PDB file of C-alpha atoms in Angstrom:
ATOM      1  CA  TYR V   1     131.351 128.483 115.041  1.00 91.00           C
ATOM      2  CA  PHE V   2     134.780 129.365 113.628  1.00 92.00           C
ATOM      3  CA  ILE V   3     136.313 129.258 110.164  1.00 92.00           C
ATOM      4  CA  GLN V   4     140.079 128.715 109.902  1.00 88.00           C
ATOM      5  CA  ASP V   5     142.324 127.025 107.311  1.00 87.00           C
ATOM      6  CA  ASP V   6     139.400 125.920 105.126  1.00 87.00           C
ATOM      7  CA  VAL V   7     137.705 124.228 108.087  1.00 93.00           C
ATOM      8  CA  LEU V   8     134.440 125.136 109.778  1.00 94.00           C
ATOM      9  CA  ARG V   9     134.630 124.301 113.502  1.00 95.00           C
ATOM     10  CA  LEU V  10     131.356 123.878 115.399  1.00 95.00           C
ATOM     11  CA  GLN V  11     131.010 124.073 119.177  1.00 96.00           C
ATOM     12  CA  VAL V  12     127.744 123.089 120.881  1.00 95.00           C
ATOM     13  CA  PHE V  13     125.979 123.619 117.563  1.00 94.00           C
ATOM     14  CA  HIS V  14     122.260 122.792 117.710  1.00 93.00           C
ATOM     15  CA  ILE V  15     120.344 121.419 114.733  1.00 87.00           C
ATOM     16  CA  TYR V  16     116.564 121.049 114.639  1.00 85.00           C
ATOM     17  CA  SER V  17     115.317 119.079 111.644  1.00 78.00           C
ATOM     18  CA  PRO V  18     112.220 117.095 110.642  1.00 72.00           C
ATOM     19  CA  MET V  19     114.110 113.878 111.493  1.00 70.00           C
ATOM     20  CA  VAL V  20     116.142 114.638 114.632  1.00 75.00           C
ATOM     21  CA  ASP V  21     117.186 117.253 117.169  1.00 84.00           C
ATOM     22  CA  ALA V  22     120.966 117.140 117.625  1.00 89.00           C
ATOM     23  CA  VAL V  23     124.023 118.886 119.101  1.00 94.00           C
ATOM     24  CA  LEU V  24     127.291 118.836 117.127  1.00 93.00           C
ATOM     25  CA  ASN V  25     130.924 119.424 118.094  1.00 97.00           C
ATOM     26  CA  GLY V  26     133.740 119.098 115.571  1.00 96.00           C
ATOM     27  CA  THR V  27     134.715 120.155 112.090  1.00 96.00           C
ATOM     28  CA  ILE V  28     133.325 120.372 108.567  1.00 95.00           C
ATOM     29  CA  GLY V  29     135.844 120.860 105.767  1.00 94.00           C
ATOM     30  CA  LEU V  30     135.091 123.157 102.870  1.00 91.00           C
ATOM     31  CA  ASP V  31     135.489 119.982 100.794  1.00 91.00           C
ATOM     32  CA  GLN V  32     132.359 118.773 102.722  1.00 93.00           C
ATOM     33  CA  THR V  33     134.255 116.203 104.832  1.00 95.00           C
ATOM     34  CA  LEU V  34     132.809 115.598 108.308  1.00 95.00           C
ATOM     35  CA  ASN V  35     134.493 114.917 111.638  1.00 96.00           C
ATOM     36  CA  LEU V  36     131.890 115.519 114.302  1.00 95.00           C
ATOM     37  CA  ASP V  37     130.789 114.227 117.666  1.00 97.00           C
ATOM     38  CA  ILE V  38     126.994 114.068 117.710  1.00 94.00           C
ATOM     39  CA  ASP V  39     124.483 113.975 120.528  1.00 94.00           C
ATOM     40  CA  VAL V  40     121.013 113.325 119.122  1.00 88.00           C
ATOM     41  CA  ARG V  41     118.807 114.214 122.047  1.00 85.00           C
ATOM     42  CA  ASP V  42     115.500 113.197 120.513  1.00 83.00           C
ATOM     43  CA  ILE V  43     114.643 110.772 117.715  1.00 83.00           C
ATOM     44  CA  ASP V  44     110.885 110.830 117.280  1.00 82.00           C
ATOM     45  CA  MET V  45     109.975 107.509 115.653  1.00 81.00           C
ATOM     46  CA  LYS V  46     106.824 109.049 114.188  1.00 80.00           C
ATOM     47  CA  ARG V  47     109.084 111.147 111.977  1.00 76.00           C
ATOM     48  CA  ILE V  48     110.514 108.058 110.259  1.00 73.00           C
ATOM     49  CA  GLU V  49     107.341 105.945 110.295  1.00 73.00           C
ATOM     50  CA  HIS V  50     106.900 106.431 106.544  1.00 73.00           C
ATOM     51  CA  LYS V  51     110.109 104.418 105.984  1.00 69.00           C
ATOM     52  CA  LEU V  52     108.827 101.426 108.000  1.00 73.00           C
ATOM     53  CA  PRO V  53     106.227  98.773 107.130  1.00 73.00           C
ATOM     54  CA  TYR V  54     103.906  99.447 110.081  1.00 78.00           C
ATOM     55  CA  GLU V  55     102.899 102.004 112.694  1.00 83.00           C
ATOM     56  CA  VAL V  56     105.605 103.002 115.183  1.00 85.00           C
ATOM     57  CA  SER V  57     105.922 105.518 117.998  1.00 86.00           C
ATOM     58  CA  GLY V  58     108.333 106.423 120.765  1.00 86.00           C
ATOM     59  CA  HIS V  59     111.534 108.355 121.338  1.00 85.00           C
ATOM     60  CA  GLY V  60     115.231 107.566 121.402  1.00 87.00           C
ATOM     61  CA  THR V  61     118.697 109.117 121.622  1.00 89.00           C
ATOM     62  CA  PHE V  62     121.987 108.605 119.776  1.00 89.00           C
ATOM     63  CA  GLU V  63     125.528 109.410 120.851  1.00 94.00           C
ATOM     64  CA  GLY V  64     128.357 108.857 118.443  1.00 95.00           C
ATOM     65  CA  HIS V  65     130.605 110.135 115.691  1.00 96.00           C
ATOM     66  CA  VAL V  66     129.894 111.409 112.184  1.00 94.00           C
ATOM     67  CA  THR V  67     132.384 111.036 109.347  1.00 96.00           C
ATOM     68  CA  GLY V  68     132.071 110.825 105.579  1.00 95.00           C
ATOM     69  CA  THR V  69     130.797 113.838 103.667  1.00 94.00           C
ATOM     70  CA  ILE V  70     127.723 116.058 103.742  1.00 92.00           C
ATOM     71  CA  PRO V  71     126.082 114.211 100.785  1.00 92.00           C
ATOM     72  CA  ALA V  72     127.048 110.803 102.250  1.00 93.00           C
ATOM     73  CA  PRO V  73     127.426 110.960 106.033  1.00 93.00           C
ATOM     74  CA  VAL V  74     128.479 107.985 108.164  1.00 95.00           C
ATOM     75  CA  PHE V  75     127.046 107.671 111.687  1.00 92.00           C
ATOM     76  CA  ASP V  76     128.518 105.329 114.295  1.00 95.00           C
ATOM     77  CA  GLY V  77     127.586 105.183 117.954  1.00 95.00           C
ATOM     78  CA  THR V  78     125.119 104.030 120.602  1.00 94.00           C
ATOM     79  CA  LEU V  79     121.352 104.032 120.128  1.00 88.00           C
ATOM     80  CA  ASP V  80     119.169 104.118 123.244  1.00 90.00           C
ATOM     81  CA  ALA V  81     115.368 104.071 122.963  1.00 87.00           C
ATOM     82  CA  LYS V  82     113.547 104.166 126.269  1.00 82.00           C
ATOM     83  CA  THR V  83     109.966 104.023 124.961  1.00 81.00           C
ATOM     84  CA  LEU V  84     108.977 102.338 121.708  1.00 86.00           C
ATOM     85  CA  THR V  85     105.790 100.895 120.253  1.00 88.00           C
ATOM     86  CA  LEU V  86     106.240  98.787 117.107  1.00 83.00           C
ATOM     87  CA  ASN V  87     103.104  97.464 115.388  1.00 83.00           C
ATOM     88  CA  GLY V  88     101.183  97.717 118.663  1.00 84.00           C
ATOM     89  CA  VAL V  89     103.898  96.011 120.764  1.00 85.00           C
ATOM     90  CA  ASP V  90     105.283  98.067 123.672  1.00 85.00           C
ATOM     91  CA  ILE V  91     109.054  97.897 124.195  1.00 85.00           C
ATOM     92  CA  PRO V  92     110.264  99.606 127.391  1.00 81.00           C
ATOM     93  CA  ARG V  93     113.908  99.992 126.286  1.00 82.00           C
ATOM     94  CA  ALA V  94     116.166  99.105 123.359  1.00 87.00           C
ATOM     95  CA  TYR V  95     119.914  99.643 123.529  1.00 91.00           C
ATOM     96  CA  GLY V  96     123.017  98.849 121.485  1.00 92.00           C
ATOM     97  CA  HIS V  97     125.516  99.811 118.798  1.00 95.00           C
ATOM     98  CA  ALA V  98     124.232 101.454 115.607  1.00 92.00           C
ATOM     99  CA  HIS V  99     125.885 102.315 112.303  1.00 95.00           C
ATOM    100  CA  TYR V 100     124.494 104.215 109.293  1.00 94.00           C
ATOM    101  CA  GLU V 101     126.184 104.370 105.906  1.00 94.00           C
ATOM    102  CA  ASN V 102     124.893 104.451 102.295  1.00 93.00           C
ATOM    103  CA  ASP V 103     121.208 104.217 103.371  1.00 91.00           C
ATOM    104  CA  VAL V 104     121.928 101.118 105.481  1.00 94.00           C
ATOM    105  CA  VAL V 105     121.222 101.052 109.219  1.00 92.00           C
ATOM    106  CA  THR V 106     123.097  98.305 111.053  1.00 94.00           C
ATOM    107  CA  LEU V 107     122.368  97.249 114.615  1.00 91.00           C
ATOM    108  CA  ASP V 108     124.714  94.895 116.435  1.00 90.00           C
ATOM    109  CA  ARG V 109     125.007  93.901 120.078  1.00 85.00           C
ATOM    110  CA  PHE V 110     121.490  95.350 120.163  1.00 88.00           C
ATOM    111  CA  GLY V 111     118.847  94.107 122.515  1.00 89.00           C
ATOM    112  CA  PHE V 112     115.611  94.869 124.262  1.00 87.00           C
ATOM    113  CA  LEU V 113     113.189  93.443 126.792  1.00 84.00           C
ATOM    114  CA  GLN V 114     109.520  92.869 126.024  1.00 82.00           C
ATOM    115  CA  GLY V 115     107.350  91.599 128.838  1.00 80.00           C
ATOM    116  CA  ASP V 116     109.252  88.702 130.422  1.00 84.00           C
ATOM    117  CA  GLY V 117     111.193  88.041 127.235  1.00 86.00           C
ATOM    118  CA  SER V 118     114.515  89.251 125.908  1.00 90.00           C
ATOM    119  CA  TYR V 119     115.637  89.819 122.311  1.00 89.00           C
ATOM    120  CA  ASP V 120     119.219  90.015 121.019  1.00 93.00           C
ATOM    121  CA  LEU V 121     119.671  91.255 117.474  1.00 90.00           C
ATOM    122  CA  ASP V 122     122.237  91.732 114.733  1.00 95.00           C
ATOM    123  CA  LEU V 123     120.295  93.408 111.914  1.00 93.00           C
ATOM    124  CA  ALA V 124     120.872  95.487 108.807  1.00 95.00           C
ATOM    125  CA  ALA V 125     118.078  97.398 107.070  1.00 92.00           C
ATOM    126  CA  ASN V 126     118.378  99.337 103.827  1.00 94.00           C
ATOM    127  CA  LEU V 127     116.134 102.400 104.084  1.00 88.00           C
ATOM    128  CA  ALA V 128     116.141 102.872 100.302  1.00 90.00           C
ATOM    129  CA  THR V 129     115.345  99.315  99.185  1.00 91.00           C
ATOM    130  CA  HIS V 130     113.779  98.100 102.480  1.00 90.00           C
ATOM    131  CA  GLY V 131     116.107  95.090 102.311  1.00 94.00           C
ATOM    132  CA  LEU V 132     116.559  93.233 105.595  1.00 93.00           C
ATOM    133  CA  THR V 133     119.221  90.805 106.854  1.00 96.00           C
ATOM    134  CA  GLY V 134     120.269  89.581 110.271  1.00 95.00           C
ATOM    135  CA  ASN V 135     119.994  87.171 113.157  1.00 95.00           C
ATOM    136  CA  VAL V 136     117.722  87.198 116.193  1.00 92.00           C
ATOM    137  CA  LEU V 137     117.905  85.256 119.447  1.00 94.00           C
ATOM    138  CA  VAL V 138     114.785  85.351 121.629  1.00 92.00           C
ATOM    139  CA  THR V 139     114.383  84.031 125.154  1.00 94.00           C
ATOM    140  CA  ASP V 140     110.983  83.623 126.851  1.00 92.00           C
ATOM    141  CA  ALA V 141     109.378  85.771 124.149  1.00 89.00           C
ATOM    142  CA  ASP V 142     105.626  86.149 123.748  1.00 88.00           C
ATOM    143  CA  LEU V 143     104.897  84.514 120.380  1.00 87.00           C
ATOM    144  CA  THR V 144     102.011  86.857 119.536  1.00 86.00           C
ATOM    145  CA  ASN V 145     104.209  89.914 120.016  1.00 85.00           C
ATOM    146  CA  LEU V 146     107.109  88.349 118.142  1.00 83.00           C
ATOM    147  CA  CYS V 147     104.893  87.753 115.103  1.00 83.00           C
ATOM    148  CA  ALA V 148     103.707  91.365 115.231  1.00 83.00           C
ATOM    149  CA  LEU V 149     107.301  92.640 115.322  1.00 80.00           C
ATOM    150  CA  VAL V 150     108.070  90.836 112.035  1.00 74.00           C
ATOM    151  CA  ASN V 151     104.758  92.141 110.601  1.00 76.00           C
ATOM    152  CA  GLN V 152     103.097  88.718 110.542  1.00 76.00           C
ATOM    153  CA  LYS V 153     100.351  89.065 113.145  1.00 82.00           C
ATOM    154  CA  ASN V 154      99.026  85.744 114.433  1.00 82.00           C
ATOM    155  CA  ASP V 155      96.054  84.904 116.672  1.00 84.00           C
ATOM    156  CA  VAL V 156      96.118  81.089 116.318  1.00 87.00           C
ATOM    157  CA  VAL V 157      99.304  80.062 118.144  1.00 86.00           C
ATOM    158  CA  LYS V 158     100.079  81.618 121.531  1.00 91.00           C
ATOM    159  CA  GLY V 159     102.743  80.912 124.089  1.00 91.00           C
ATOM    160  CA  THR V 160     106.278  81.639 125.234  1.00 92.00           C
ATOM    161  CA  LEU V 161     109.026  80.948 122.719  1.00 91.00           C
ATOM    162  CA  ASN V 162     112.761  80.323 122.920  1.00 95.00           C
ATOM    163  CA  ALA V 163     114.188  80.531 119.437  1.00 94.00           C
ATOM    164  CA  SER V 164     116.848  81.636 116.998  1.00 95.00           C
ATOM    165  CA  ALA V 165     116.024  83.076 113.598  1.00 93.00           C
ATOM    166  CA  ILE V 166     117.825  84.099 110.418  1.00 96.00           C
ATOM    167  CA  LEU V 167     116.243  87.088 108.643  1.00 94.00           C
ATOM    168  CA  ASP V 168     116.431  88.158 105.005  1.00 95.00           C
ATOM    169  CA  GLY V 169     114.126  89.579 102.351  1.00 94.00           C
ATOM    170  CA  THR V 170     112.486  92.945 102.882  1.00 92.00           C
ATOM    171  CA  MET V 171     110.728  94.719 105.725  1.00 85.00           C
ATOM    172  CA  GLU V 172     107.388  94.249 103.971  1.00 85.00           C
ATOM    173  CA  ASP V 173     108.000  90.621 102.972  1.00 89.00           C
ATOM    174  CA  PRO V 174     110.629  89.134 105.293  1.00 89.00           C
ATOM    175  CA  TYR V 175     112.291  85.768 104.956  1.00 94.00           C
ATOM    176  CA  VAL V 176     112.544  84.047 108.355  1.00 92.00           C
ATOM    177  CA  ASP V 177     114.250  80.732 109.104  1.00 96.00           C
ATOM    178  CA  LEU V 178     113.172  79.820 112.642  1.00 93.00           C
ATOM    179  CA  GLN V 179     114.229  77.098 115.065  1.00 96.00           C
ATOM    180  CA  GLY V 180     112.418  77.168 118.387  1.00 94.00           C
ATOM    181  CA  THR V 181     110.742  75.523 121.318  1.00 96.00           C
ATOM    182  CA  MET V 182     107.587  76.397 123.229  1.00 93.00           C
ATOM    183  CA  THR V 183     107.338  74.768 126.656  1.00 92.00           C
ATOM    184  CA  LYS V 184     103.700  75.758 127.149  1.00 91.00           C
ATOM    185  CA  GLY V 185     101.113  77.441 124.972  1.00 91.00           C
ATOM    186  CA  THR V 186      97.899  77.103 122.982  1.00 92.00           C
ATOM    187  CA  ILE V 187      96.973  76.352 119.370  1.00 88.00           C
ATOM    188  CA  ALA V 188      93.492  77.570 118.403  1.00 89.00           C
ATOM    189  CA  GLY V 189      92.716  77.775 122.132  1.00 89.00           C
ATOM    190  CA  TYR V 190      93.787  74.215 122.977  1.00 90.00           C
ATOM    191  CA  ASP V 191      96.543  73.692 125.544  1.00 92.00           C
ATOM    192  CA  VAL V 192      99.809  72.279 124.177  1.00 93.00           C
ATOM    193  CA  HIS V 193     103.267  71.816 125.648  1.00 94.00           C
ATOM    194  CA  ASP V 194     106.840  70.866 124.781  1.00 95.00           C
ATOM    195  CA  VAL V 195     106.490  71.992 121.176  1.00 94.00           C
ATOM    196  CA  ALA V 196     109.548  71.940 118.879  1.00 96.00           C
ATOM    197  CA  VAL V 197     109.378  73.864 115.589  1.00 93.00           C
ATOM    198  CA  ALA V 198     111.562  74.317 112.522  1.00 96.00           C
ATOM    199  CA  ALA V 199     109.837  76.675 110.097  1.00 94.00           C
ATOM    200  CA  VAL V 200     110.571  78.996 107.196  1.00 96.00           C
ATOM    201  CA  LEU V 201     108.571  82.074 106.172  1.00 93.00           C
ATOM    202  CA  GLU V 202     109.223  82.922 102.509  1.00 94.00           C
ATOM    203  CA  ASN V 203     107.144  84.879  99.989  1.00 94.00           C
ATOM    204  CA  ARG V 204     104.340  85.106 102.573  1.00 91.00           C
ATOM    205  CA  VAL V 205     104.190  81.301 102.843  1.00 94.00           C
ATOM    206  CA  LEU V 206     104.941  79.650 106.183  1.00 91.00           C
ATOM    207  CA  ARG V 207     106.519  76.223 105.719  1.00 95.00           C
ATOM    208  CA  PHE V 208     106.781  73.803 108.651  1.00 94.00           C
ATOM    209  CA  ASP V 209     109.722  71.463 108.220  1.00 95.00           C
ATOM    210  CA  GLN V 210     109.076  70.158 111.728  1.00 94.00           C
ATOM    211  CA  CYS V 211     106.387  70.770 114.301  1.00 92.00           C
ATOM    212  CA  ILE V 212     105.940  68.235 117.064  1.00 95.00           C
ATOM    213  CA  GLY V 213     104.293  68.678 120.436  1.00 94.00           C
ATOM    214  CA  TYR V 214     102.066  67.238 123.090  1.00 95.00           C
ATOM    215  CA  GLN V 215      98.507  67.859 124.213  1.00 92.00           C
ATOM    216  CA  GLY V 216      97.271  66.758 127.628  1.00 88.00           C
ATOM    217  CA  ALA V 217      98.851  63.763 129.336  1.00 88.00           C
ATOM    218  CA  ASP V 218      98.975  61.372 126.374  1.00 92.00           C
ATOM    219  CA  GLY V 219      98.284  63.293 123.185  1.00 94.00           C
ATOM    220  CA  VAL V 220     101.000  63.765 120.573  1.00 95.00           C
ATOM    221  CA  PHE V 221     100.796  65.729 117.337  1.00 93.00           C
ATOM    222  CA  GLU V 222     103.181  66.227 114.477  1.00 94.00           C
ATOM    223  CA  LEU V 223     102.765  68.100 111.244  1.00 90.00           C
ATOM    224  CA  THR V 224     104.571  69.323 108.161  1.00 92.00           C
ATOM    225  CA  GLY V 225     103.255  71.484 105.373  1.00 95.00           C
ATOM    226  CA  THR V 226     102.557  75.065 104.413  1.00 95.00           C
ATOM    227  CA  ALA V 227     100.168  77.873 105.217  1.00 91.00           C
TER     228      ALA V 227
END
């Protein structure tokens, strides 16, 4: 490191902290302003589990830029997580753009594969208030795993879902506005197919505005209501 003209310059400066292990290159002003390239070589999800609503594990990396000030840093760059487990669901890789500012983590152009399904996300989570907003597009997603990821585990309805969802609320009590279709699946163990659903999860109440599907060769069912 070097100090010149009221600026601290760091070169290949390693930081080991309870949250991350990182390498910094750039400058820190004596007025606490930051202008740094950052290479976070290990993000251990267990270290931030206490900020999330359920058990998580896995490791990730982050490459990007740090601006702002020491009391209020701003991170912007690429997040890459090769092994994650969220609420018992294994995710082999998650990748996309990430931004952190004023306790808010924003993910955009962010996606991951889970089983045969794919997820594309634009999400913002406030780590202080646990507020959550965003949009999710899922293709060929396992419905059981999808419910676990939004902390609403389900063992009644199973199948493969194609859907879009609007998210709001908090991590512990999310609001979800879902539109989706399930070509083939089961409800309480009974085979169903060609199911179309429009549903809202709010204040821990699931409201079906539409749910229509078929059972066997001739059976048709349709329901509305709440659970």
